[in-house]
Amino acid sequence: MSVSRTDRRTPSPTLSTGVRPLLLEAAGLTLSGLLAEPADGPPRATVVAVHGGGMRAGYFDGQVNADLSLLTLGARLGFTVLALDRPGYGHSAQQVPEGMTLDEQAAVLSAALDAFAGRYTVGRGFLLLAHSYGGKLALATVARTPGLLALDASGVGHHYAIEPAERQRLRRHLEWERNWGPLGLYPPGTFRAAESLVAPIPAREGAEVPLWPEQFEEFAPQIGIPLRLTFAEHEGWWRHAEPDIAELASRLSNAPVLRVEHQPDAGHNISLGRAARCYHLRALAFFEECLQAAADTDPERRTGSG
């Protein structure tokens, strides 16, 4: 949710070993992204990582510490990991400089999954891992896309801790604090490295921010896959006290599995902090459980796309 004047098309300067850039055609757009695949055989499944507002796909390939990268960790554990630049970021920023609405982005992401499955072996299917606005997009995509296996999202809830109108009046340093939390949550060098990741929030995307509570009420009953939500200990954008969690859970009554957890020693940008590896391992463990449960209850789902 950071805002910067950095060009949305600027690529990350460095990538972790085994991570490579890719371009993917979907719904008339050329999406950029990052890809990591298992080194010793086909993937068990494919994790699709969806970044938040004002960031890019490199959010999931943190560079200041080898333990930060979701892409390399997932590949070592037998998953293909695809981190996409959402519409209006990365390569597609030149095609849709004003960005897209949430519903339009969901249509593009759904098409991107089909396009990726047509080019790559995806294993037993797609698992979504999303952050902040990416969590909104993932929920919207799950609501319209059958066959997805599970969703793990961090930094997204159903009621803002600060109203969007109030956010416009925040001083820059206060907005920064809500995005990151205490400085000690992040390894040395994080904020310099993050300069290559941040990007302006496209206008059409930003204009929809106040609409989310109503959009969530629409999408929530349509979520019919296992779902895990994580709030950082120092989350500043969302209400996540016990009564808020209870209300959130009541709206997601059709999810066969629902877990809402708190990640200690983490701020909103959880995948760039010291707790990143812990969070990523918990998310991947959740996916492991979902894959096993799917195999136990529906043997046909063990066949993957290729």
PDB file of C-alpha atoms in Angstrom:
ATOM      1  CA  MET A   1       0.000   0.000   0.000  1.00  0.00           C
ATOM      2  CA  SER A   2       3.031   2.267  -0.368  1.00  0.00           C
ATOM      3  CA  VAL A   3       2.927   5.084  -2.896  1.00  0.00           C
ATOM      4  CA  SER A   4       5.972   6.234  -4.837  1.00  0.00           C
ATOM      5  CA  ARG A   5       6.741   8.089  -8.021  1.00  0.00           C
ATOM      6  CA  THR A   6       8.849   5.192  -9.189  1.00  0.00           C
ATOM      7  CA  ASP A   7       7.928   4.111 -12.725  1.00  0.00           C
ATOM      8  CA  ARG A   8       5.631   1.057 -12.520  1.00  0.00           C
ATOM      9  CA  ARG A   9       7.462  -0.442 -15.509  1.00  0.00           C
ATOM     10  CA  THR A  10      10.898  -0.411 -13.886  1.00  0.00           C
ATOM     11  CA  PRO A  11      12.069  -4.010 -13.280  1.00  0.00           C
ATOM     12  CA  SER A  12      13.641  -5.163 -10.053  1.00  0.00           C
ATOM     13  CA  PRO A  13      17.427  -4.855 -10.396  1.00  0.00           C
ATOM     14  CA  THR A  14      18.310  -8.255  -8.945  1.00  0.00           C
ATOM     15  CA  LEU A  15      16.637 -11.643  -8.574  1.00  0.00           C
ATOM     16  CA  SER A  16      17.337 -14.604  -6.337  1.00  0.00           C
ATOM     17  CA  THR A  17      19.111 -17.611  -7.805  1.00  0.00           C
ATOM     18  CA  GLY A  18      16.597 -19.772  -9.655  1.00  0.00           C
ATOM     19  CA  VAL A  19      14.115 -16.928 -10.147  1.00  0.00           C
ATOM     20  CA  ARG A  20      13.588 -15.629 -13.667  1.00  0.00           C
ATOM     21  CA  PRO A  21      11.357 -12.978 -15.248  1.00  0.00           C
ATOM     22  CA  LEU A  22       8.551 -13.920 -17.595  1.00  0.00           C
ATOM     23  CA  LEU A  23       5.845 -12.317 -19.731  1.00  0.00           C
ATOM     24  CA  LEU A  24       2.358 -13.777 -19.936  1.00  0.00           C
ATOM     25  CA  GLU A  25      -0.390 -12.813 -22.385  1.00  0.00           C
ATOM     26  CA  ALA A  26      -3.821 -12.713 -20.774  1.00  0.00           C
ATOM     27  CA  ALA A  27      -7.083 -10.995 -21.700  1.00  0.00           C
ATOM     28  CA  GLY A  28      -5.354  -8.676 -24.154  1.00  0.00           C
ATOM     29  CA  LEU A  29      -2.626  -7.595 -21.710  1.00  0.00           C
ATOM     30  CA  THR A  30       1.019  -8.562 -21.414  1.00  0.00           C
ATOM     31  CA  LEU A  31       1.669  -9.227 -17.735  1.00  0.00           C
ATOM     32  CA  SER A  32       5.192  -9.327 -16.345  1.00  0.00           C
ATOM     33  CA  GLY A  33       6.195 -11.448 -13.406  1.00  0.00           C
ATOM     34  CA  LEU A  34       8.704 -13.725 -11.731  1.00  0.00           C
ATOM     35  CA  LEU A  35       8.882 -17.501 -11.865  1.00  0.00           C
ATOM     36  CA  ALA A  36      10.651 -20.174  -9.807  1.00  0.00           C
ATOM     37  CA  GLU A  37      10.263 -23.889 -10.529  1.00  0.00           C
ATOM     38  CA  PRO A  38      11.448 -26.999  -8.659  1.00  0.00           C
ATOM     39  CA  ALA A  39      14.873 -28.126  -9.780  1.00  0.00           C
ATOM     40  CA  ASP A  40      14.282 -31.864  -9.436  1.00  0.00           C
ATOM     41  CA  GLY A  41      11.038 -32.601 -11.244  1.00  0.00           C
ATOM     42  CA  PRO A  42       7.513 -31.422 -11.959  1.00  0.00           C
ATOM     43  CA  PRO A  43       5.754 -29.305  -9.336  1.00  0.00           C
ATOM     44  CA  ARG A  44       3.318 -30.670  -6.802  1.00  0.00           C
ATOM     45  CA  ALA A  45       1.164 -27.578  -7.397  1.00  0.00           C
ATOM     46  CA  THR A  46       1.584 -23.945  -8.438  1.00  0.00           C
ATOM     47  CA  VAL A  47       1.498 -21.059  -5.987  1.00  0.00           C
ATOM     48  CA  VAL A  48       0.405 -17.792  -7.593  1.00  0.00           C
ATOM     49  CA  ALA A  49       1.562 -14.791  -5.542  1.00  0.00           C
ATOM     50  CA  VAL A  50      -0.381 -11.533  -5.894  1.00  0.00           C
ATOM     51  CA  HIS A  51       1.186  -8.292  -4.606  1.00  0.00           C
ATOM     52  CA  GLY A  52      -0.484  -5.341  -2.925  1.00  0.00           C
ATOM     53  CA  GLY A  53      -1.086  -1.759  -3.946  1.00  0.00           C
ATOM     54  CA  GLY A  54       2.001   0.296  -4.695  1.00  0.00           C
ATOM     55  CA  MET A  55       4.287  -2.759  -4.888  1.00  0.00           C
ATOM     56  CA  ARG A  56       5.297  -5.179  -7.646  1.00  0.00           C
ATOM     57  CA  ALA A  57       5.952  -8.897  -7.980  1.00  0.00           C
ATOM     58  CA  GLY A  58       9.447  -8.506  -6.485  1.00  0.00           C
ATOM     59  CA  TYR A  59       7.748  -8.103  -3.089  1.00  0.00           C
ATOM     60  CA  PHE A  60       7.806 -11.911  -2.961  1.00  0.00           C
ATOM     61  CA  ASP A  61      11.518 -12.142  -3.780  1.00  0.00           C
ATOM     62  CA  GLY A  62      13.085 -10.040  -1.020  1.00  0.00           C
ATOM     63  CA  GLN A  63      16.778  -9.444  -1.634  1.00  0.00           C
ATOM     64  CA  VAL A  64      18.327  -8.319   1.644  1.00  0.00           C
ATOM     65  CA  ASN A  65      18.286 -11.809   3.133  1.00  0.00           C
ATOM     66  CA  ALA A  66      18.198 -15.183   1.375  1.00  0.00           C
ATOM     67  CA  ASP A  67      15.457 -16.363   3.736  1.00  0.00           C
ATOM     68  CA  LEU A  68      12.975 -13.715   2.600  1.00  0.00           C
ATOM     69  CA  SER A  69      12.105 -15.009  -0.871  1.00  0.00           C
ATOM     70  CA  LEU A  70       8.838 -16.900  -1.160  1.00  0.00           C
ATOM     71  CA  LEU A  71       9.808 -17.897  -4.694  1.00  0.00           C
ATOM     72  CA  THR A  72      12.992 -19.741  -3.770  1.00  0.00           C
ATOM     73  CA  LEU A  73      11.472 -21.309  -0.653  1.00  0.00           C
ATOM     74  CA  GLY A  74       8.436 -22.588  -2.520  1.00  0.00           C
ATOM     75  CA  ALA A  75      10.547 -24.026  -5.340  1.00  0.00           C
ATOM     76  CA  ARG A  76      12.789 -25.844  -2.841  1.00  0.00           C
ATOM     77  CA  LEU A  77       9.675 -27.418  -1.324  1.00  0.00           C
ATOM     78  CA  GLY A  78       8.440 -28.712  -4.678  1.00  0.00           C
ATOM     79  CA  PHE A  79       6.084 -25.925  -5.777  1.00  0.00           C
ATOM     80  CA  THR A  80       6.202 -23.756  -8.841  1.00  0.00           C
ATOM     81  CA  VAL A  81       5.826 -20.167  -7.650  1.00  0.00           C
ATOM     82  CA  LEU A  82       4.531 -17.509 -10.026  1.00  0.00           C
ATOM     83  CA  ALA A  83       4.503 -13.896  -8.809  1.00  0.00           C
ATOM     84  CA  LEU A  84       2.644 -11.659 -11.254  1.00  0.00           C
ATOM     85  CA  ASP A  85       2.650  -7.883 -11.644  1.00  0.00           C
ATOM     86  CA  ARG A  86      -1.018  -6.997 -11.433  1.00  0.00           C
ATOM     87  CA  PRO A  87      -2.683  -5.082 -14.302  1.00  0.00           C
ATOM     88  CA  GLY A  88      -1.387  -1.520 -14.264  1.00  0.00           C
ATOM     89  CA  TYR A  89       1.999  -2.516 -12.847  1.00  0.00           C
ATOM     90  CA  GLY A  90       5.177  -3.728 -14.509  1.00  0.00           C
ATOM     91  CA  HIS A  91       4.927  -4.318 -18.244  1.00  0.00           C
ATOM     92  CA  SER A  92       1.168  -3.750 -18.452  1.00  0.00           C
ATOM     93  CA  ALA A  93       1.448  -0.217 -17.007  1.00  0.00           C
ATOM     94  CA  GLN A  94       2.054   1.113 -20.498  1.00  0.00           C
ATOM     95  CA  GLN A  95      -1.108  -0.614 -21.747  1.00  0.00           C
ATOM     96  CA  VAL A  96      -3.413   0.451 -18.899  1.00  0.00           C
ATOM     97  CA  PRO A  97      -1.703   3.486 -17.304  1.00  0.00           C
ATOM     98  CA  GLU A  98      -4.837   4.305 -15.286  1.00  0.00           C
ATOM     99  CA  GLY A  99      -5.052   0.720 -14.046  1.00  0.00           C
ATOM    100  CA  MET A 100      -8.174  -1.428 -13.757  1.00  0.00           C
ATOM    101  CA  THR A 101     -11.057  -1.958 -11.378  1.00  0.00           C
ATOM    102  CA  LEU A 102     -11.060  -4.931  -9.041  1.00  0.00           C
ATOM    103  CA  ASP A 103     -13.548  -6.828 -11.179  1.00  0.00           C
ATOM    104  CA  GLU A 104     -11.531  -6.164 -14.331  1.00  0.00           C
ATOM    105  CA  GLN A 105      -8.335  -7.325 -12.639  1.00  0.00           C
ATOM    106  CA  ALA A 106     -10.075 -10.511 -11.479  1.00  0.00           C
ATOM    107  CA  ALA A 107     -11.006 -11.304 -15.070  1.00  0.00           C
ATOM    108  CA  VAL A 108      -7.389 -10.778 -16.149  1.00  0.00           C
ATOM    109  CA  LEU A 109      -5.974 -12.907 -13.321  1.00  0.00           C
ATOM    110  CA  SER A 110      -8.384 -15.721 -14.116  1.00  0.00           C
ATOM    111  CA  ALA A 111      -7.303 -15.577 -17.767  1.00  0.00           C
ATOM    112  CA  ALA A 112      -3.653 -15.498 -16.698  1.00  0.00           C
ATOM    113  CA  LEU A 113      -4.064 -18.759 -14.781  1.00  0.00           C
ATOM    114  CA  ASP A 114      -5.489 -20.403 -17.897  1.00  0.00           C
ATOM    115  CA  ALA A 115      -2.678 -18.991 -20.029  1.00  0.00           C
ATOM    116  CA  PHE A 116      -0.008 -20.185 -17.607  1.00  0.00           C
ATOM    117  CA  ALA A 117      -1.513 -23.689 -17.443  1.00  0.00           C
ATOM    118  CA  GLY A 118      -1.355 -23.804 -21.226  1.00  0.00           C
ATOM    119  CA  ARG A 119       2.416 -23.218 -21.201  1.00  0.00           C
ATOM    120  CA  TYR A 120       3.673 -24.800 -17.991  1.00  0.00           C
ATOM    121  CA  THR A 121       3.107 -27.867 -15.874  1.00  0.00           C
ATOM    122  CA  VAL A 122       1.149 -26.704 -12.844  1.00  0.00           C
ATOM    123  CA  GLY A 123       0.913 -29.943 -10.867  1.00  0.00           C
ATOM    124  CA  ARG A 124      -2.340 -30.489  -9.023  1.00  0.00           C
ATOM    125  CA  GLY A 125      -3.583 -26.975  -9.603  1.00  0.00           C
ATOM    126  CA  PHE A 126      -3.376 -23.399  -8.395  1.00  0.00           C
ATOM    127  CA  LEU A 127      -2.962 -22.095  -4.869  1.00  0.00           C
ATOM    128  CA  LEU A 128      -3.236 -18.338  -4.360  1.00  0.00           C
ATOM    129  CA  LEU A 129      -1.043 -16.431  -1.912  1.00  0.00           C
ATOM    130  CA  ALA A 130      -1.866 -12.753  -1.759  1.00  0.00           C
ATOM    131  CA  HIS A 131      -1.054  -9.570   0.132  1.00  0.00           C
ATOM    132  CA  SER A 132      -3.117  -6.445   0.891  1.00  0.00           C
ATOM    133  CA  TYR A 133      -4.881  -5.264  -2.306  1.00  0.00           C
ATOM    134  CA  GLY A 134      -3.715  -8.547  -3.819  1.00  0.00           C
ATOM    135  CA  GLY A 135      -5.835 -10.251  -1.147  1.00  0.00           C
ATOM    136  CA  LYS A 136      -8.861  -8.317  -2.359  1.00  0.00           C
ATOM    137  CA  LEU A 137      -8.071  -9.404  -5.908  1.00  0.00           C
ATOM    138  CA  ALA A 138      -7.565 -13.025  -4.855  1.00  0.00           C
ATOM    139  CA  LEU A 139     -10.931 -13.108  -3.070  1.00  0.00           C
ATOM    140  CA  ALA A 140     -12.633 -11.598  -6.117  1.00  0.00           C
ATOM    141  CA  THR A 141     -10.896 -14.104  -8.404  1.00  0.00           C
ATOM    142  CA  VAL A 142     -11.818 -17.103  -6.246  1.00  0.00           C
ATOM    143  CA  ALA A 143     -15.444 -15.950  -6.321  1.00  0.00           C
ATOM    144  CA  ARG A 144     -15.485 -16.098 -10.126  1.00  0.00           C
ATOM    145  CA  THR A 145     -12.987 -18.886 -10.933  1.00  0.00           C
ATOM    146  CA  PRO A 146     -13.879 -22.539 -10.222  1.00  0.00           C
ATOM    147  CA  GLY A 147     -11.278 -25.172  -9.462  1.00  0.00           C
ATOM    148  CA  LEU A 148      -8.771 -23.206  -7.388  1.00  0.00           C
ATOM    149  CA  LEU A 149      -7.384 -25.222  -4.485  1.00  0.00           C
ATOM    150  CA  ALA A 150      -6.859 -22.751  -1.615  1.00  0.00           C
ATOM    151  CA  LEU A 151      -6.159 -19.136  -0.746  1.00  0.00           C
ATOM    152  CA  ASP A 152      -3.754 -17.698   1.813  1.00  0.00           C
ATOM    153  CA  ALA A 153      -3.832 -13.923   2.241  1.00  0.00           C
ATOM    154  CA  SER A 154      -2.124 -11.452   4.547  1.00  0.00           C
ATOM    155  CA  GLY A 155      -2.780  -7.779   5.190  1.00  0.00           C
ATOM    156  CA  VAL A 156      -6.438  -7.752   4.153  1.00  0.00           C
ATOM    157  CA  GLY A 157      -9.607  -7.661   6.222  1.00  0.00           C
ATOM    158  CA  HIS A 158     -13.157  -6.407   5.830  1.00  0.00           C
ATOM    159  CA  HIS A 159     -13.180  -3.138   7.799  1.00  0.00           C
ATOM    160  CA  TYR A 160     -10.482  -0.468   7.587  1.00  0.00           C
ATOM    161  CA  ALA A 161      -8.798   0.731  10.758  1.00  0.00           C
ATOM    162  CA  ILE A 162      -8.825   4.191   9.193  1.00  0.00           C
ATOM    163  CA  GLU A 163     -11.465   5.447   6.814  1.00  0.00           C
ATOM    164  CA  PRO A 164     -10.272   6.138   3.237  1.00  0.00           C
ATOM    165  CA  ALA A 165     -11.243   9.812   3.564  1.00  0.00           C
ATOM    166  CA  GLU A 166      -9.063  10.088   6.670  1.00  0.00           C
ATOM    167  CA  ARG A 167      -6.192   8.391   4.852  1.00  0.00           C
ATOM    168  CA  GLN A 168      -6.080  11.248   2.360  1.00  0.00           C
ATOM    169  CA  ARG A 169      -5.332  13.574   5.256  1.00  0.00           C
ATOM    170  CA  LEU A 170      -2.556  11.412   6.713  1.00  0.00           C
ATOM    171  CA  ARG A 171       0.869  12.908   6.739  1.00  0.00           C
ATOM    172  CA  ARG A 172       3.402  10.983   4.699  1.00  0.00           C
ATOM    173  CA  HIS A 173       5.301   9.656   7.728  1.00  0.00           C
ATOM    174  CA  LEU A 174       2.091   8.363   9.343  1.00  0.00           C
ATOM    175  CA  GLU A 175       1.105   6.488   6.180  1.00  0.00           C
ATOM    176  CA  TRP A 176       4.629   5.053   6.055  1.00  0.00           C
ATOM    177  CA  GLU A 177       4.259   3.809   9.639  1.00  0.00           C
ATOM    178  CA  ARG A 178       1.020   2.024   8.796  1.00  0.00           C
ATOM    179  CA  ASN A 179       2.668   0.308   5.817  1.00  0.00           C
ATOM    180  CA  TRP A 180       5.746  -0.864   7.695  1.00  0.00           C
ATOM    181  CA  GLY A 181       5.374  -0.641  11.462  1.00  0.00           C
ATOM    182  CA  PRO A 182       8.457  -0.505  13.743  1.00  0.00           C
ATOM    183  CA  LEU A 183      11.801  -0.299  11.929  1.00  0.00           C
ATOM    184  CA  GLY A 184      13.226  -3.231  13.890  1.00  0.00           C
ATOM    185  CA  LEU A 185      10.822  -5.643  12.187  1.00  0.00           C
ATOM    186  CA  TYR A 186      12.930  -5.495   9.010  1.00  0.00           C
ATOM    187  CA  PRO A 187      16.503  -6.587   8.208  1.00  0.00           C
ATOM    188  CA  PRO A 188      19.092  -3.839   7.558  1.00  0.00           C
ATOM    189  CA  GLY A 189      18.918  -2.610   3.974  1.00  0.00           C
ATOM    190  CA  THR A 190      15.199  -3.381   3.534  1.00  0.00           C
ATOM    191  CA  PHE A 191      14.039   0.149   2.816  1.00  0.00           C
ATOM    192  CA  ARG A 192      16.791   0.902   0.316  1.00  0.00           C
ATOM    193  CA  ALA A 193      16.046  -2.373  -1.481  1.00  0.00           C
ATOM    194  CA  ALA A 194      12.299  -1.629  -1.431  1.00  0.00           C
ATOM    195  CA  GLU A 195      12.849   1.504  -3.493  1.00  0.00           C
ATOM    196  CA  SER A 196      13.071  -0.735  -6.560  1.00  0.00           C
ATOM    197  CA  LEU A 197       9.782  -2.456  -5.695  1.00  0.00           C
ATOM    198  CA  VAL A 198       7.382   0.398  -4.989  1.00  0.00           C
ATOM    199  CA  ALA A 199       5.234   1.944  -7.693  1.00  0.00           C
ATOM    200  CA  PRO A 200       2.375   4.441  -7.975  1.00  0.00           C
ATOM    201  CA  ILE A 201      -1.092   3.080  -7.318  1.00  0.00           C
ATOM    202  CA  PRO A 202      -3.014   3.411 -10.605  1.00  0.00           C
ATOM    203  CA  ALA A 203      -5.837   5.936 -10.475  1.00  0.00           C
ATOM    204  CA  ARG A 204      -8.753   3.561 -11.151  1.00  0.00           C
ATOM    205  CA  GLU A 205      -7.473   1.122  -8.538  1.00  0.00           C
ATOM    206  CA  GLY A 206      -7.062   3.834  -5.944  1.00  0.00           C
ATOM    207  CA  ALA A 207     -10.515   5.258  -6.607  1.00  0.00           C
ATOM    208  CA  GLU A 208     -12.112   1.966  -5.564  1.00  0.00           C
ATOM    209  CA  VAL A 209     -10.498   1.787  -2.125  1.00  0.00           C
ATOM    210  CA  PRO A 210     -13.580   3.109  -0.270  1.00  0.00           C
ATOM    211  CA  LEU A 211     -15.763   0.448  -1.918  1.00  0.00           C
ATOM    212  CA  TRP A 212     -14.058  -2.573  -0.369  1.00  0.00           C
ATOM    213  CA  PRO A 213     -16.330  -3.203   2.651  1.00  0.00           C
ATOM    214  CA  GLU A 214     -19.332  -3.505   0.312  1.00  0.00           C
ATOM    215  CA  GLN A 215     -17.351  -5.536  -2.233  1.00  0.00           C
ATOM    216  CA  PHE A 216     -16.275  -7.929   0.502  1.00  0.00           C
ATOM    217  CA  GLU A 217     -19.908  -8.492   1.518  1.00  0.00           C
ATOM    218  CA  GLU A 218     -20.576  -9.508  -2.093  1.00  0.00           C
ATOM    219  CA  PHE A 219     -17.574 -11.830  -2.499  1.00  0.00           C
ATOM    220  CA  ALA A 220     -17.463 -13.461   0.943  1.00  0.00           C
ATOM    221  CA  PRO A 221     -20.410 -15.872   0.524  1.00  0.00           C
ATOM    222  CA  GLN A 222     -18.936 -17.068  -2.774  1.00  0.00           C
ATOM    223  CA  ILE A 223     -15.642 -18.256  -1.227  1.00  0.00           C
ATOM    224  CA  GLY A 224     -15.963 -22.030  -1.250  1.00  0.00           C
ATOM    225  CA  ILE A 225     -12.335 -23.131  -0.928  1.00  0.00           C
ATOM    226  CA  PRO A 226     -10.002 -23.418   2.095  1.00  0.00           C
ATOM    227  CA  LEU A 227      -8.985 -19.952   3.256  1.00  0.00           C
ATOM    228  CA  ARG A 228      -6.314 -18.685   5.650  1.00  0.00           C
ATOM    229  CA  LEU A 229      -6.000 -15.013   6.612  1.00  0.00           C
ATOM    230  CA  THR A 230      -3.037 -13.565   8.499  1.00  0.00           C
ATOM    231  CA  PHE A 231      -2.846 -10.223  10.269  1.00  0.00           C
ATOM    232  CA  ALA A 232       0.554  -8.918  11.287  1.00  0.00           C
ATOM    233  CA  GLU A 233       0.992  -8.038  14.942  1.00  0.00           C
ATOM    234  CA  HIS A 234       1.596  -4.426  13.907  1.00  0.00           C
ATOM    235  CA  GLU A 235      -1.039  -4.296  11.152  1.00  0.00           C
ATOM    236  CA  GLY A 236      -2.151  -0.674  10.816  1.00  0.00           C
ATOM    237  CA  TRP A 237      -4.660  -0.661   7.979  1.00  0.00           C
ATOM    238  CA  TRP A 238      -7.248  -3.210   9.133  1.00  0.00           C
ATOM    239  CA  ARG A 239      -9.322  -3.848  12.251  1.00  0.00           C
ATOM    240  CA  HIS A 240      -8.338  -7.245  13.607  1.00  0.00           C
ATOM    241  CA  ALA A 241      -9.354  -7.441  17.264  1.00  0.00           C
ATOM    242  CA  GLU A 242     -11.342 -10.501  18.381  1.00  0.00           C
ATOM    243  CA  PRO A 243     -14.795  -9.000  17.655  1.00  0.00           C
ATOM    244  CA  ASP A 244     -13.608  -7.966  14.178  1.00  0.00           C
ATOM    245  CA  ILE A 245     -12.297 -11.473  13.487  1.00  0.00           C
ATOM    246  CA  ALA A 246     -15.570 -13.034  14.634  1.00  0.00           C
ATOM    247  CA  GLU A 247     -17.544 -10.781  12.296  1.00  0.00           C
ATOM    248  CA  LEU A 248     -15.130 -11.483   9.438  1.00  0.00           C
ATOM    249  CA  ALA A 249     -15.477 -15.239   9.949  1.00  0.00           C
ATOM    250  CA  SER A 250     -19.260 -15.017  10.000  1.00  0.00           C
ATOM    251  CA  ARG A 251     -19.202 -13.574   6.491  1.00  0.00           C
ATOM    252  CA  LEU A 252     -17.044 -16.435   5.165  1.00  0.00           C
ATOM    253  CA  SER A 253     -19.417 -19.198   6.183  1.00  0.00           C
ATOM    254  CA  ASN A 254     -19.084 -21.178   2.941  1.00  0.00           C
ATOM    255  CA  ALA A 255     -15.311 -21.687   3.164  1.00  0.00           C
ATOM    256  CA  PRO A 256     -14.823 -25.379   4.104  1.00  0.00           C
ATOM    257  CA  VAL A 257     -11.740 -24.406   6.120  1.00  0.00           C
ATOM    258  CA  LEU A 258     -11.195 -20.960   7.585  1.00  0.00           C
ATOM    259  CA  ARG A 259      -8.238 -19.930   9.700  1.00  0.00           C
ATOM    260  CA  VAL A 260      -7.529 -16.413  10.900  1.00  0.00           C
ATOM    261  CA  GLU A 261      -4.120 -16.008  12.525  1.00  0.00           C
ATOM    262  CA  HIS A 262      -1.792 -13.305  13.795  1.00  0.00           C
ATOM    263  CA  GLN A 263       1.891 -13.211  12.875  1.00  0.00           C
ATOM    264  CA  PRO A 264       4.061 -11.987  15.760  1.00  0.00           C
ATOM    265  CA  ASP A 265       6.840  -9.474  15.172  1.00  0.00           C
ATOM    266  CA  ALA A 266       5.529  -8.419  11.768  1.00  0.00           C
ATOM    267  CA  GLY A 267       4.239  -5.275  10.091  1.00  0.00           C
ATOM    268  CA  HIS A 268       1.861  -4.853   7.170  1.00  0.00           C
ATOM    269  CA  ASN A 269       4.574  -5.612   4.568  1.00  0.00           C
ATOM    270  CA  ILE A 270       5.052  -9.012   6.149  1.00  0.00           C
ATOM    271  CA  SER A 271       6.926 -10.718   3.281  1.00  0.00           C
ATOM    272  CA  LEU A 272       9.796  -8.217   3.479  1.00  0.00           C
ATOM    273  CA  GLY A 273      10.272  -8.432   7.241  1.00  0.00           C
ATOM    274  CA  ARG A 274      12.209 -10.679   9.577  1.00  0.00           C
ATOM    275  CA  ALA A 275       9.068 -12.789  10.010  1.00  0.00           C
ATOM    276  CA  ALA A 276       8.766 -13.439   6.262  1.00  0.00           C
ATOM    277  CA  ARG A 277      10.175 -16.968   6.320  1.00  0.00           C
ATOM    278  CA  CYS A 278       7.962 -17.928   9.251  1.00  0.00           C
ATOM    279  CA  TYR A 279       4.884 -16.589   7.493  1.00  0.00           C
ATOM    280  CA  HIS A 280       5.778 -18.222   4.174  1.00  0.00           C
ATOM    281  CA  LEU A 281       6.387 -21.585   5.842  1.00  0.00           C
ATOM    282  CA  ARG A 282       3.027 -21.381   7.600  1.00  0.00           C
ATOM    283  CA  ALA A 283       1.307 -20.543   4.326  1.00  0.00           C
ATOM    284  CA  LEU A 284       2.999 -23.400   2.487  1.00  0.00           C
ATOM    285  CA  ALA A 285       2.163 -25.777   5.342  1.00  0.00           C
ATOM    286  CA  PHE A 286      -1.471 -24.723   5.007  1.00  0.00           C
ATOM    287  CA  PHE A 287      -1.279 -25.490   1.293  1.00  0.00           C
ATOM    288  CA  GLU A 288       0.222 -28.910   2.066  1.00  0.00           C
ATOM    289  CA  GLU A 289      -2.751 -29.697   4.297  1.00  0.00           C
ATOM    290  CA  CYS A 290      -5.179 -28.542   1.611  1.00  0.00           C
ATOM    291  CA  LEU A 291      -3.513 -30.692  -1.043  1.00  0.00           C
ATOM    292  CA  GLN A 292      -3.633 -33.724   1.213  1.00  0.00           C
ATOM    293  CA  ALA A 293      -7.270 -33.148   2.086  1.00  0.00           C
ATOM    294  CA  ALA A 294      -8.153 -32.728  -1.591  1.00  0.00           C
ATOM    295  CA  ALA A 295      -6.354 -35.976  -2.455  1.00  0.00           C
ATOM    296  CA  ASP A 296      -8.124 -37.839   0.340  1.00  0.00           C
ATOM    297  CA  THR A 297     -11.608 -36.651  -0.622  1.00  0.00           C
ATOM    298  CA  ASP A 298     -11.380 -36.302  -4.396  1.00  0.00           C
ATOM    299  CA  PRO A 299      -8.819 -38.578  -6.091  1.00  0.00           C
ATOM    300  CA  GLU A 300      -9.507 -37.015  -9.497  1.00  0.00           C
ATOM    301  CA  ARG A 301      -7.953 -33.752  -8.280  1.00  0.00           C
ATOM    302  CA  ARG A 302      -4.611 -35.507  -8.045  1.00  0.00           C
ATOM    303  CA  THR A 303      -4.239 -35.199 -11.809  1.00  0.00           C
ATOM    304  CA  GLY A 304      -2.568 -31.958 -12.762  1.00  0.00           C
ATOM    305  CA  SER A 305      -2.580 -29.794 -15.831  1.00  0.00           C
ATOM    306  CA  GLY A 306       0.410 -29.891 -18.076  1.00  0.00           C
TER     307      GLY A 306
END
